[in-house]
mmCIF file of C-alpha atoms (C1' of nucleotides) in Angstrom:
data_model
loop_
_atom_site.group_PDB
_atom_site.id
_atom_site.type_symbol
_atom_site.label_atom_id
_atom_site.label_comp_id
_atom_site.label_asym_id
_atom_site.label_seq_id
_atom_site.Cartn_x
_atom_site.Cartn_y
_atom_site.Cartn_z
ATOM 1 C CA MET K 1 -4.232 -15.183 27.327
ATOM 2 C CA THR K 2 -4.249 -14.526 23.617
ATOM 3 C CA CYS K 3 -1.534 -15.968 21.388
ATOM 4 C CA PHE K 4 -0.623 -14.944 17.863
ATOM 5 C CA ILE K 5 1.782 -16.211 15.252
ATOM 6 C CA HIS K 6 3.208 -13.912 12.624
ATOM 7 C CA ALA K 7 4.561 -15.935 9.710
ATOM 8 C CA ASP K 8 6.645 -14.286 7.030
ATOM 9 C CA LEU K 9 8.081 -16.081 3.988
ATOM 10 C CA ASP K 10 11.809 -15.476 3.535
ATOM 11 C CA ALA K 11 12.846 -13.454 0.457
ATOM 12 C CA PHE K 12 9.645 -14.730 -1.093
ATOM 13 C CA TYR K 13 9.895 -13.929 -4.827
ATOM 14 C CA ALA K 14 13.585 -14.823 -4.966
ATOM 15 C CA SER K 15 12.970 -18.065 -3.082
ATOM 16 C CA VAL K 16 10.234 -19.118 -5.512
ATOM 17 C CA GLU K 17 12.643 -18.512 -8.393
ATOM 18 C CA GLN K 18 15.315 -20.602 -6.698
ATOM 19 C CA LEU K 19 12.766 -23.338 -6.112
ATOM 20 C CA ASP K 20 11.642 -23.375 -9.736
ATOM 21 C CA HIS K 21 15.166 -23.009 -11.142
ATOM 22 C CA PRO K 22 17.615 -25.240 -9.250
ATOM 23 C CA GLU K 23 20.490 -23.603 -11.107
ATOM 24 C CA TYR K 24 19.740 -20.343 -9.222
ATOM 25 C CA ARG K 25 20.130 -21.929 -5.799
ATOM 26 C CA GLY K 26 22.966 -20.630 -3.682
ATOM 27 C CA LYS K 27 23.362 -17.677 -6.037
ATOM 28 C CA PRO K 28 22.420 -14.021 -5.744
ATOM 29 C CA VAL K 29 18.945 -13.632 -7.281
ATOM 30 C CA ILE K 30 17.443 -10.191 -7.734
ATOM 31 C CA VAL K 31 13.781 -9.904 -8.704
ATOM 32 C CA GLY K 32 12.521 -6.570 -9.996
ATOM 33 C CA GLY K 33 14.209 -5.861 -13.301
ATOM 34 C CA LEU K 34 16.932 -6.744 -15.754
ATOM 35 C CA PRO K 35 20.267 -4.930 -15.864
ATOM 36 C CA GLY K 36 19.689 -2.002 -18.157
ATOM 37 C CA ASP K 37 16.051 -1.571 -17.160
ATOM 38 C CA ARG K 38 15.836 2.107 -16.475
ATOM 39 C CA ARG K 39 13.906 3.173 -13.399
ATOM 40 C CA SER K 40 13.302 -0.319 -12.069
ATOM 41 C CA VAL K 41 13.851 -1.161 -8.429
ATOM 42 C CA VAL K 42 14.599 -4.343 -6.528
ATOM 43 C CA SER K 43 11.484 -6.089 -5.400
ATOM 44 C CA THR K 44 13.198 -8.943 -3.570
ATOM 45 C CA ALA K 45 16.842 -9.903 -3.196
ATOM 46 C CA SER K 46 17.839 -13.434 -2.160
ATOM 47 C CA TYR K 47 19.966 -13.707 0.967
ATOM 48 C CA GLU K 48 22.977 -14.388 -1.240
ATOM 49 C CA ALA K 49 22.342 -11.060 -2.995
ATOM 50 C CA ARG K 50 21.888 -9.230 0.296
ATOM 51 C CA GLN K 51 25.481 -10.080 1.157
ATOM 52 C CA PHE K 52 26.470 -7.716 -1.644
ATOM 53 C CA GLY K 53 24.412 -4.964 -0.048
ATOM 54 C CA VAL K 54 21.464 -5.339 -2.408
ATOM 55 C CA HIS K 55 18.073 -4.787 -0.792
ATOM 56 C CA SER K 56 14.432 -4.102 -1.601
ATOM 57 C CA ALA K 57 13.533 -0.738 -3.170
ATOM 58 C CA MET K 58 17.103 -0.192 -4.379
ATOM 59 C CA PRO K 59 17.348 0.959 -8.002
ATOM 60 C CA ILE K 60 18.380 -1.933 -10.270
ATOM 61 C CA VAL K 61 21.142 0.268 -11.667
ATOM 62 C CA GLN K 62 22.688 0.447 -8.224
ATOM 63 C CA ALA K 63 22.182 -3.265 -7.548
ATOM 64 C CA VAL K 64 24.065 -4.100 -10.743
ATOM 65 C CA LYS K 65 26.992 -2.013 -9.546
ATOM 66 C CA LEU K 66 27.080 -3.851 -6.225
ATOM 67 C CA CYS K 67 26.399 -7.278 -7.665
ATOM 68 C CA PRO K 68 27.256 -7.373 -11.374
ATOM 69 C CA ARG K 69 27.165 -11.166 -11.600
ATOM 70 C CA GLY K 70 23.776 -11.553 -9.949
ATOM 71 C CA ILE K 71 20.824 -13.259 -11.612
ATOM 72 C CA TYR K 72 18.380 -10.529 -12.537
ATOM 73 C CA LEU K 73 14.709 -11.303 -13.192
ATOM 74 C CA ARG K 74 11.603 -9.244 -13.889
ATOM 75 C CA GLY K 75 9.463 -11.667 -11.886
ATOM 76 C CA ASN K 76 6.291 -13.631 -12.444
ATOM 77 C CA MET K 77 3.450 -12.438 -10.223
ATOM 78 C CA GLU K 78 1.091 -15.147 -11.356
ATOM 79 C CA ARG K 79 3.478 -17.816 -10.127
ATOM 80 C CA TYR K 80 4.047 -15.988 -6.828
ATOM 81 C CA ARG K 81 0.320 -15.701 -6.228
ATOM 82 C CA GLU K 82 -0.060 -19.412 -6.889
ATOM 83 C CA LYS K 83 2.692 -20.281 -4.426
ATOM 84 C CA SER K 84 1.271 -17.844 -1.891
ATOM 85 C CA ALA K 85 -2.104 -19.584 -2.073
ATOM 86 C CA GLU K 86 -0.444 -22.934 -1.276
ATOM 87 C CA VAL K 87 1.187 -21.434 1.793
ATOM 88 C CA MET K 88 -1.966 -19.674 2.992
ATOM 89 C CA ALA K 89 -3.900 -22.926 2.698
ATOM 90 C CA ILE K 90 -1.421 -24.577 5.055
ATOM 91 C CA PHE K 91 -1.655 -21.632 7.467
ATOM 92 C CA ALA K 92 -5.410 -22.100 7.450
ATOM 93 C CA ASP K 93 -4.951 -25.677 8.644
ATOM 94 C CA PHE K 94 -3.346 -24.326 11.807
ATOM 95 C CA SER K 95 -5.889 -21.669 12.610
ATOM 96 C CA PRO K 96 -9.350 -20.770 11.355
ATOM 97 C CA ASP K 97 -8.572 -17.198 12.369
ATOM 98 C CA LEU K 98 -6.104 -16.250 9.663
ATOM 99 C CA GLN K 99 -5.386 -12.656 8.666
ATOM 100 C CA GLN K 100 -3.374 -12.328 5.477
ATOM 101 C CA LEU K 101 -1.351 -9.110 5.537
ATOM 102 C CA SER K 102 0.234 -9.311 2.102
ATOM 103 C CA ILE K 103 1.251 -11.895 -0.450
ATOM 104 C CA ASP K 104 3.909 -13.367 1.841
ATOM 105 C CA GLU K 105 2.828 -12.895 5.446
ATOM 106 C CA ALA K 106 -0.069 -13.546 7.774
ATOM 107 C CA PHE K 107 -1.208 -13.517 11.389
ATOM 108 C CA LEU K 108 -2.619 -16.699 12.889
ATOM 109 C CA ASP K 109 -4.630 -16.556 16.081
ATOM 110 C CA ILE K 110 -3.700 -19.719 17.948
ATOM 111 C CA THR K 111 -5.258 -18.695 21.246
ATOM 112 C CA GLY K 112 -6.396 -21.721 23.204
ATOM 113 C CA MET K 113 -4.957 -24.261 20.788
ATOM 114 C CA GLU K 114 -2.197 -25.473 23.045
ATOM 115 C CA GLY K 115 -4.373 -28.250 24.434
ATOM 116 C CA LEU K 116 -4.927 -29.503 20.911
ATOM 117 C CA LEU K 117 -1.579 -28.907 19.219
ATOM 118 C CA GLY K 118 0.946 -28.543 22.026
ATOM 119 C CA PRO K 119 2.957 -25.516 23.231
ATOM 120 C CA SER K 120 3.120 -22.535 20.895
ATOM 121 C CA ARG K 121 6.759 -23.191 20.006
ATOM 122 C CA ALA K 122 5.888 -26.748 18.986
ATOM 123 C CA ILE K 123 3.009 -25.429 16.863
ATOM 124 C CA ALA K 124 5.384 -23.053 15.108
ATOM 125 C CA GLU K 125 7.898 -25.828 14.489
ATOM 126 C CA LYS K 126 5.196 -28.004 12.938
ATOM 127 C CA LEU K 127 4.073 -25.089 10.798
ATOM 128 C CA LYS K 128 7.588 -24.401 9.531
ATOM 129 C CA GLU K 129 8.163 -28.070 8.802
ATOM 130 C CA ARG K 130 4.947 -28.426 6.815
ATOM 131 C CA ILE K 131 5.658 -25.311 4.775
ATOM 132 C CA ARG K 132 9.134 -26.575 3.988
ATOM 133 C CA ARG K 133 8.040 -30.107 3.111
ATOM 134 C CA GLU K 134 4.978 -29.213 1.071
ATOM 135 C CA THR K 135 6.065 -25.993 -0.646
ATOM 136 C CA GLY K 136 9.860 -26.044 -0.496
ATOM 137 C CA LEU K 137 9.917 -22.581 1.103
ATOM 138 C CA THR K 138 11.147 -21.341 4.456
ATOM 139 C CA VAL K 139 9.199 -19.109 6.742
ATOM 140 C CA SER K 140 10.190 -16.967 9.721
ATOM 141 C CA VAL K 141 7.822 -17.041 12.655
ATOM 142 C CA GLY K 142 7.193 -14.805 15.640
ATOM 143 C CA ILE K 143 4.960 -15.711 18.565
ATOM 144 C CA ALA K 144 3.531 -13.274 21.109
ATOM 145 C CA SER K 145 0.422 -12.307 23.013
ATOM 146 C CA ASN K 146 -0.412 -9.604 20.455
ATOM 147 C CA LYS K 147 0.001 -9.185 16.720
ATOM 148 C CA TYR K 148 2.322 -6.208 16.859
ATOM 149 C CA ILE K 149 4.933 -8.000 18.960
ATOM 150 C CA ALA K 150 4.532 -11.206 16.944
ATOM 151 C CA LYS K 151 5.307 -9.200 13.806
ATOM 152 C CA ILE K 152 8.487 -7.734 15.252
ATOM 153 C CA ALA K 153 9.491 -11.111 16.712
ATOM 154 C CA SER K 154 9.314 -12.811 13.314
ATOM 155 C CA GLY K 155 11.956 -10.401 12.065
ATOM 156 C CA MET K 156 14.402 -11.188 14.853
ATOM 157 C CA SER K 157 16.136 -14.224 13.403
ATOM 158 C CA LYS K 158 15.499 -14.311 9.678
ATOM 159 C CA PRO K 159 15.760 -16.351 7.575
ATOM 160 C CA ASP K 160 14.081 -19.552 8.752
ATOM 161 C CA GLY K 161 13.663 -17.942 12.166
ATOM 162 C CA LEU K 162 11.552 -18.721 15.203
ATOM 163 C CA TRP K 163 11.217 -16.289 18.087
ATOM 164 C CA VAL K 164 8.895 -16.576 21.046
ATOM 165 C CA VAL K 165 8.087 -13.620 23.298
ATOM 166 C CA PRO K 166 6.597 -15.091 26.482
ATOM 167 C CA PRO K 167 3.403 -13.572 27.871
ATOM 168 C CA GLY K 168 4.330 -10.710 30.181
ATOM 169 C CA GLY K 169 7.712 -10.317 28.482
ATOM 170 C CA GLU K 170 6.557 -7.852 25.828
ATOM 171 C CA GLU K 171 8.038 -4.736 27.420
ATOM 172 C CA ASP K 172 11.358 -6.442 28.183
ATOM 173 C CA PHE K 173 11.455 -7.572 24.574
ATOM 174 C CA MET K 174 10.846 -4.127 23.102
ATOM 175 C CA ARG K 175 12.869 -1.780 25.292
ATOM 176 C CA PRO K 176 16.394 -2.876 24.322
ATOM 177 C CA LEU K 177 15.623 -2.896 20.598
ATOM 178 C CA PRO K 178 17.022 -0.176 18.342
ATOM 179 C CA ALA K 179 14.368 2.409 17.447
ATOM 180 C CA GLY K 180 14.770 1.298 13.847
ATOM 181 C CA LYS K 181 12.923 -1.920 14.679
ATOM 182 C CA ILE K 182 9.656 -0.111 15.343
ATOM 183 C CA TRP K 183 7.217 -1.277 12.709
ATOM 184 C CA GLY K 184 5.367 1.783 11.434
ATOM 185 C CA ALA K 185 8.245 4.227 11.889
ATOM 186 C CA GLY K 186 9.815 4.676 8.471
ATOM 187 C CA SER K 187 12.648 6.784 7.163
ATOM 188 C CA LYS K 188 11.106 10.170 7.996
ATOM 189 C CA THR K 189 10.435 9.143 11.566
ATOM 190 C CA GLN K 190 13.886 7.603 11.903
ATOM 191 C CA GLU K 191 15.318 10.997 10.986
ATOM 192 C CA LEU K 192 13.226 12.582 13.710
ATOM 193 C CA PHE K 193 14.404 9.958 16.195
ATOM 194 C CA LYS K 194 17.977 10.770 15.299
ATOM 195 C CA LYS K 195 17.390 14.482 15.610
ATOM 196 C CA HIS K 196 16.080 14.032 19.141
ATOM 197 C CA GLY K 197 18.777 11.578 20.154
ATOM 198 C CA LEU K 198 16.403 8.613 20.381
ATOM 199 C CA LYS K 199 18.457 5.529 19.570
ATOM 200 C CA THR K 200 16.588 2.702 21.260
ATOM 201 C CA CYS K 201 13.022 1.881 22.174
ATOM 202 C CA ASP K 202 14.075 2.462 25.757
ATOM 203 C CA ASP K 203 14.928 6.084 24.933
ATOM 204 C CA ILE K 204 11.382 6.469 23.657
ATOM 205 C CA PHE K 205 10.005 4.571 26.634
ATOM 206 C CA ARG K 206 11.417 7.212 28.948
ATOM 207 C CA LEU K 207 9.418 9.993 27.304
ATOM 208 C CA SER K 208 5.977 10.879 28.608
ATOM 209 C CA LEU K 209 2.908 10.516 26.448
ATOM 210 C CA ASP K 210 2.654 14.310 26.357
ATOM 211 C CA ALA K 211 6.231 14.636 25.156
ATOM 212 C CA LEU K 212 5.660 12.037 22.455
ATOM 213 C CA THR K 213 2.470 13.625 21.151
ATOM 214 C CA ALA K 214 4.177 17.020 21.145
ATOM 215 C CA LEU K 215 6.997 15.624 19.021
ATOM 216 C CA PHE K 216 5.112 13.228 16.763
ATOM 217 C CA GLY K 217 1.466 14.287 16.734
ATOM 218 C CA LYS K 218 -1.501 12.925 18.590
ATOM 219 C CA ALA K 219 -2.157 9.589 16.892
ATOM 220 C CA PHE K 220 1.425 8.685 16.110
ATOM 221 C CA GLY K 221 2.699 9.784 19.526
ATOM 222 C CA LEU K 222 0.202 7.461 21.191
ATOM 223 C CA PHE K 223 1.160 4.692 18.797
ATOM 224 C CA LEU K 224 4.832 5.022 19.788
ATOM 225 C CA TYR K 225 3.961 5.196 23.467
ATOM 226 C CA LYS K 226 2.143 1.892 23.233
ATOM 227 C CA ALA K 227 4.564 0.235 20.825
ATOM 228 C CA VAL K 228 7.628 0.553 23.090
ATOM 229 C CA ARG K 229 5.554 -0.833 25.972
ATOM 230 C CA GLY K 230 4.793 -3.917 23.940
ATOM 231 C CA GLU K 231 1.123 -3.146 23.619
ATOM 232 C CA GLY K 232 -0.551 -4.122 20.402
ATOM 233 C CA ALA K 233 -1.862 -1.588 17.967
ATOM 234 C CA ALA K 234 -5.629 -1.774 17.890
ATOM 235 C CA SER K 235 -5.754 -0.947 14.205
ATOM 236 C CA PHE K 236 -5.065 -4.558 13.205
ATOM 237 C CA ASP K 237 -8.270 -5.858 14.614
ATOM 238 C CA GLU K 238 -10.712 -3.426 13.179
ATOM 239 C CA ASP K 239 -12.352 -4.044 9.887
ATOM 240 C CA ARG K 240 -10.730 -2.078 7.170
ATOM 241 C CA GLY K 241 -13.190 0.611 6.267
ATOM 242 C CA SER K 242 -12.433 2.076 2.885
ATOM 243 C CA HIS K 243 -10.977 0.392 -0.150
ATOM 244 C CA SER K 244 -9.383 1.801 -3.233
ATOM 245 C CA MET K 245 -7.688 0.584 -6.380
ATOM 246 C CA SER K 246 -5.086 2.283 -8.482
ATOM 247 C CA ALA K 247 -2.753 1.754 -11.385
ATOM 248 C CA GLU K 248 0.224 3.776 -12.478
ATOM 249 C CA ARG K 249 3.047 3.778 -14.962
ATOM 250 C CA THR K 250 6.533 5.172 -14.714
ATOM 251 C CA PHE K 251 8.010 5.931 -18.118
ATOM 252 C CA PRO K 252 11.575 4.943 -18.964
ATOM 253 C CA TYR K 253 12.099 8.524 -20.152
ATOM 254 C CA ASP K 254 10.281 11.712 -19.203
ATOM 255 C CA LEU K 255 7.393 12.560 -21.497
ATOM 256 C CA TYR K 256 6.705 16.028 -22.818
ATOM 257 C CA ASP K 257 4.078 15.135 -25.401
ATOM 258 C CA GLU K 258 0.541 15.514 -24.122
ATOM 259 C CA PHE K 259 -0.974 12.979 -26.486
ATOM 260 C CA THR K 260 1.459 10.264 -25.424
ATOM 261 C CA ILE K 261 0.680 10.915 -21.780
ATOM 262 C CA GLU K 262 -3.049 10.805 -22.487
ATOM 263 C CA THR K 263 -2.634 7.489 -24.274
ATOM 264 C CA ALA K 264 -0.907 6.051 -21.224
ATOM 265 C CA LEU K 265 -3.731 7.389 -19.096
ATOM 266 C CA PHE K 266 -6.229 5.660 -21.346
ATOM 267 C CA GLU K 267 -4.427 2.342 -20.964
ATOM 268 C CA ILE K 268 -4.475 2.771 -17.202
ATOM 269 C CA CYS K 269 -8.228 3.411 -17.436
ATOM 270 C CA GLN K 270 -8.673 0.100 -19.213
ATOM 271 C CA THR K 271 -6.797 -1.748 -16.514
ATOM 272 C CA LEU K 272 -8.856 -0.091 -13.811
ATOM 273 C CA ILE K 273 -12.267 -0.543 -15.380
ATOM 274 C CA TRP K 274 -11.689 -4.282 -15.925
ATOM 275 C CA ARG K 275 -10.627 -4.726 -12.363
ATOM 276 C CA LEU K 276 -13.591 -2.681 -11.143
ATOM 277 C CA LEU K 277 -16.067 -4.819 -13.070
ATOM 278 C CA ASP K 278 -14.221 -8.021 -12.310
ATOM 279 C CA ASP K 279 -14.193 -7.422 -8.582
ATOM 280 C CA GLN K 280 -17.756 -6.075 -8.617
ATOM 281 C CA TRP K 281 -17.007 -2.733 -7.075
ATOM 282 C CA GLN K 282 -18.408 0.662 -7.828
ATOM 283 C CA SER K 283 -16.912 4.050 -7.149
ATOM 284 C CA ARG K 284 -17.881 7.722 -7.244
ATOM 285 C CA THR K 285 -14.428 9.125 -6.553
ATOM 286 C CA VAL K 286 -11.626 9.106 -9.093
ATOM 287 C CA SER K 287 -8.103 10.432 -8.719
ATOM 288 C CA ILE K 288 -5.062 11.111 -10.840
ATOM 289 C CA LYS K 289 -1.414 11.356 -9.976
ATOM 290 C CA ILE K 290 1.281 13.144 -11.952
ATOM 291 C CA ARG K 291 4.948 12.822 -11.099
ATOM 292 C CA TYR K 292 7.210 15.323 -12.814
ATOM 293 C CA GLU K 293 10.837 14.966 -13.833
ATOM 294 C CA ASP K 294 12.062 16.380 -10.511
ATOM 295 C CA PHE K 295 10.062 13.692 -8.688
ATOM 296 C CA SER K 296 7.577 16.217 -7.293
ATOM 297 C CA THR K 297 4.173 14.620 -7.278
ATOM 298 C CA GLU K 298 0.752 16.171 -7.553
ATOM 299 C CA GLY K 299 -2.662 14.645 -7.356
ATOM 300 C CA ALA K 300 -6.274 15.563 -7.778
ATOM 301 C CA ARG K 301 -9.495 13.816 -7.026
ATOM 302 C CA GLU K 302 -13.143 14.383 -7.619
ATOM 303 C CA THR K 303 -16.278 12.880 -6.171
ATOM 304 C CA SER K 304 -19.456 13.036 -8.166
ATOM 305 C CA PRO K 305 -23.009 11.926 -7.406
ATOM 306 C CA ALA K 306 -22.950 9.080 -9.937
ATOM 307 C CA ALA K 307 -20.719 6.028 -9.858
ATOM 308 C CA VAL K 308 -18.236 5.463 -12.664
ATOM 309 C CA SER K 309 -20.132 3.570 -15.330
ATOM 310 C CA THR K 310 -18.001 2.932 -18.413
ATOM 311 C CA LEU K 311 -14.475 3.098 -19.696
ATOM 312 C CA ASN K 312 -15.205 6.327 -21.514
ATOM 313 C CA ASP K 313 -16.899 7.787 -18.472
ATOM 314 C CA LEU K 314 -13.825 7.026 -16.379
ATOM 315 C CA TYR K 315 -11.498 8.402 -19.034
ATOM 316 C CA ASP K 316 -13.501 11.622 -19.332
ATOM 317 C CA ARG K 317 -13.381 12.214 -15.597
ATOM 318 C CA LEU K 318 -9.653 11.514 -15.421
ATOM 319 C CA LEU K 319 -8.844 13.601 -18.455
ATOM 320 C CA HIS K 320 -10.682 16.505 -16.875
ATOM 321 C CA LEU K 321 -8.624 16.160 -13.692
ATOM 322 C CA PHE K 322 -5.449 15.721 -15.694
ATOM 323 C CA HIS K 323 -5.900 18.990 -17.548
ATOM 324 C CA LYS K 324 -6.745 20.774 -14.328
ATOM 325 C CA LYS K 325 -3.381 19.779 -12.879
ATOM 326 C CA TYR K 326 -0.985 19.225 -15.760
ATOM 327 C CA GLN K 327 1.663 21.864 -16.226
ATOM 328 C CA LYS K 328 2.671 21.960 -19.853
ATOM 329 C CA GLY K 329 6.367 21.924 -20.516
ATOM 330 C CA ARG K 330 7.348 19.929 -17.440
ATOM 331 C CA GLY K 331 8.599 16.426 -18.101
ATOM 332 C CA VAL K 332 6.297 13.724 -16.797
ATOM 333 C CA ARG K 333 7.883 10.565 -15.405
ATOM 334 C CA LEU K 334 4.751 8.920 -14.015
ATOM 335 C CA ILE K 335 1.039 9.003 -14.641
ATOM 336 C CA GLY K 336 -1.410 7.185 -12.401
ATOM 337 C CA ALA K 337 -5.100 6.934 -11.650
ATOM 338 C CA GLY K 338 -7.240 5.530 -8.895
ATOM 339 C CA LEU K 339 -10.752 4.735 -7.766
ATOM 340 C CA MET K 340 -11.471 5.384 -4.122
ATOM 341 C CA ASN K 341 -14.130 4.692 -1.525
ATOM 342 C CA LEU K 342 -15.105 1.541 -3.356
ATOM 343 C CA GLU K 343 -18.496 0.111 -2.547
ATOM 344 C CA THR K 344 -19.853 -3.277 -3.430
ATOM 345 C CA ALA K 345 -21.859 -3.052 -6.640
ATOM 346 C CA GLY K 346 -25.407 -3.757 -5.516
ATOM 347 C CA VAL K 347 -28.293 -5.103 -7.566
ATOM 348 C CA GLN K 348 -29.650 -1.599 -7.905
ATOM 349 C CA GLN K 349 -26.423 -0.544 -9.549
ATOM 350 C CA GLY K 350 -28.026 -0.035 -12.943
ATOM 351 C CA GLU K 351 -30.341 2.656 -11.660
ATOM 352 C CA LEU K 352 -27.408 4.789 -10.666
ATOM 353 C CA PHE K 353 -26.137 4.954 -14.186
ATOM 354 C CA ASP K 354 -27.155 7.138 -17.009
ATOM 355 C CA SER K 355 -29.286 4.919 -19.246
ATOM 356 C CA ALA K 356 -27.558 6.311 -22.313
ATOM 357 C CA ASN K 357 -24.519 4.389 -21.154
ATOM 358 C CA ASP K 358 -26.304 1.074 -20.908
ATOM 359 C CA LYS K 359 -25.269 -0.218 -24.325
ATOM 360 C CA GLU K 360 -21.690 0.755 -23.739
ATOM 361 C CA ARG K 361 -21.687 -0.946 -20.366
ATOM 362 C CA GLN K 362 -23.125 -4.115 -21.827
ATOM 363 C CA LEU K 363 -20.443 -4.141 -24.479
ATOM 364 C CA GLU K 364 -17.765 -3.727 -21.850
ATOM 365 C CA GLN K 365 -19.233 -6.499 -19.727
ATOM 366 C CA THR K 366 -19.155 -8.734 -22.798
ATOM 367 C CA ILE K 367 -15.544 -7.916 -23.523
ATOM 368 C CA LEU K 368 -14.704 -8.556 -19.885
ATOM 369 C CA GLY K 369 -16.404 -11.940 -20.114
ATOM 370 C CA ILE K 370 -14.435 -12.890 -23.210
ATOM 371 C CA ASN K 371 -11.188 -11.740 -21.655
ATOM 372 C CA GLN K 372 -11.934 -13.902 -18.629
ATOM 373 C CA LYS K 373 -12.725 -16.968 -20.728
ATOM 374 C CA PHE K 374 -9.815 -16.506 -23.100
ATOM 375 C CA PRO K 375 -7.079 -14.713 -21.193
ATOM 376 C CA GLY K 376 -4.880 -14.592 -24.279
ATOM 377 C CA ALA K 377 -7.438 -12.767 -26.384
ATOM 378 C CA ALA K 378 -6.479 -9.353 -24.969
ATOM 379 C CA LEU K 379 -9.500 -7.551 -26.357
ATOM 380 C CA ARG K 380 -9.124 -3.817 -26.244
ATOM 381 C CA ARG K 381 -11.213 -0.912 -27.258
ATOM 382 C CA GLY K 382 -10.485 2.275 -29.079
ATOM 383 C CA ARG K 383 -7.407 4.287 -28.658
ATOM 384 C CA THR K 384 -4.714 1.643 -28.325
ATOM 385 C CA LEU K 385 -6.021 -0.715 -31.010
ATOM 386 C CA GLY K 386 -4.019 0.702 -33.864
ATOM 387 C CA GLU K 387 -0.580 0.042 -32.463
ATOM 388 C "C1'" DT U 1 22.877 5.438 -6.792
ATOM 389 C "C1'" DC U 2 18.380 8.430 -8.344
ATOM 390 C "C1'" DT U 3 14.329 6.790 -6.631
ATOM 391 C "C1'" DG U 4 8.304 0.671 -8.875
ATOM 392 C "C1'" DG U 5 3.577 -0.443 -8.031
ATOM 393 C "C1'" DG U 6 -0.361 -1.246 -5.168
ATOM 394 C "C1'" DG U 7 -2.281 -0.406 -1.127
ATOM 395 C "C1'" DT U 8 -3.723 1.892 3.957
ATOM 396 C "C1'" DC U 9 -4.025 5.524 7.275
ATOM 397 C "C1'" DC U 10 -3.480 10.325 9.156
ATOM 398 C "C1'" DT U 11 -3.662 15.433 9.068
ATOM 399 C "C1'" DA U 12 -5.161 19.889 8.017
ATOM 400 C "C1'" DG U 13 -8.118 22.866 5.992
ATOM 401 C "C1'" DG U 14 -12.321 24.338 3.384
ATOM 402 C "C1'" DA U 15 -17.307 24.262 2.546
ATOM 403 C "C1'" DC U 16 -21.619 23.786 4.311
ATOM 404 C "C1'" DC U 17 -25.303 22.947 7.678
ATOM 405 C "C1'" DC U 18 -27.603 23.466 12.142
ATOM 406 C "C1'" DT Z 1 -21.711 43.490 13.958
ATOM 407 C "C1'" DC Z 2 -19.129 39.966 14.344
ATOM 408 C "C1'" DT Z 3 -18.510 35.348 15.201
ATOM 409 C "C1'" DG Z 4 -19.304 29.789 18.731
ATOM 410 C "C1'" DG Z 5 -19.279 24.910 18.320
ATOM 411 C "C1'" DG Z 6 -20.184 20.515 16.313
ATOM 412 C "C1'" DG Z 7 -20.875 17.411 12.473
ATOM 413 C "C1'" DT Z 8 -20.213 15.811 7.778
ATOM 414 C "C1'" DC Z 9 -18.200 15.550 3.396
ATOM 415 C "C1'" DC Z 10 -14.511 16.493 0.571
ATOM 416 C "C1'" DT Z 11 -9.578 17.504 -1.100
ATOM 417 C "C1'" DA Z 12 -4.370 17.479 -1.141
ATOM 418 C "C1'" DG Z 13 -0.473 15.710 0.524
ATOM 419 C "C1'" DG Z 14 2.467 12.812 3.185
ATOM 420 C "C1'" DA Z 15 4.156 8.657 5.712
ATOM 421 C "C1'" DC Z 16 4.342 4.001 5.716
ATOM 422 C "C1'" DC Z 17 3.987 -1.007 4.422
ATOM 423 C "C1'" DC Z 18 5.249 -5.124 1.351
#
DNA sequence: TCTGGGGTCCTAGGACCC
DNA sequence: TCTGGGGTCCTAGGACCC
């Protein structure tokens, strides 16, 4: 019988801030933006802040109305990544089979470890204690025979929770839960649930597979059918096939000036090309994203035979896509760009590139190297230098 | 209230080939 | 004269997650 732990750090960013700043402890901490930051949203709210109704993804403007005396912070990703690494290292002590899902949560396969470490509940208690003692953070843990149920179980008694679903008890665990607990069914699906009078997992359980696929589509209908029966989603176990990277910027005010938008696009290109080189990827497919003032969003992408080689190459491709899509006169609130279907940059990489670009590429590699050695140097090329 | 940023996966349709 | 079926690659958009 397989056994999985899902471990999820409680209000992670806010908790790290409270750890580093004792004066924040016991107070509502909201990470994501300062009061007055236009168009920022809450990234994490401490449990004290949640009592005011503040939650993730809420506009900061609204959070300030609910909780005017809260402690508002923009956040420090570098510090959160550092703290996350400490936690993941401890997780790794408990299981060699560790699957990190995001910065603050992971699955641990503890199948067959009971002989070594004791019953699964005791393993989880040890894990929670070590995380608390060595990092000062609390973690909520779910235990089940598959990852999907373990994930839902960890959310049952947050914060500092521990929930065990015994083997064979998966269906009994799921059926009474409100449909809102289904991981993978977001706001659009919740609306559909409501429309069809589906309040609990049991309501969904009573529908046939045919009925579910008719209502929700083939793949998602099957997913729901299995989820309410406590069966794990297979998708966790498979190797993730394609990778992509993207960067985007929402402007505090809508932009109408083409040159200003293009400059932002150029800065995004710089971010992307450094990351591409740094992580040793290559990509033939580039994409842009434009969000207009009314929040309608359009995208375009283009695949070409040759991989992106240089900053200017990337910028040219994106500018071309931008002008294909951009509707003059409409206010632009966001511009973004991405690189998709990333492949590992092989040794033969050079041959794929136009040799005329070689010098430029070498220069960019050099700048990348300097930026890595001296992170403060902030070397930049071209367009944004004159500011 | 007015909606971030960085990802993954799914669907539907078009183009093209055999 | 009109039109099958399967496979692959690509694009646009949407839903969802943290």
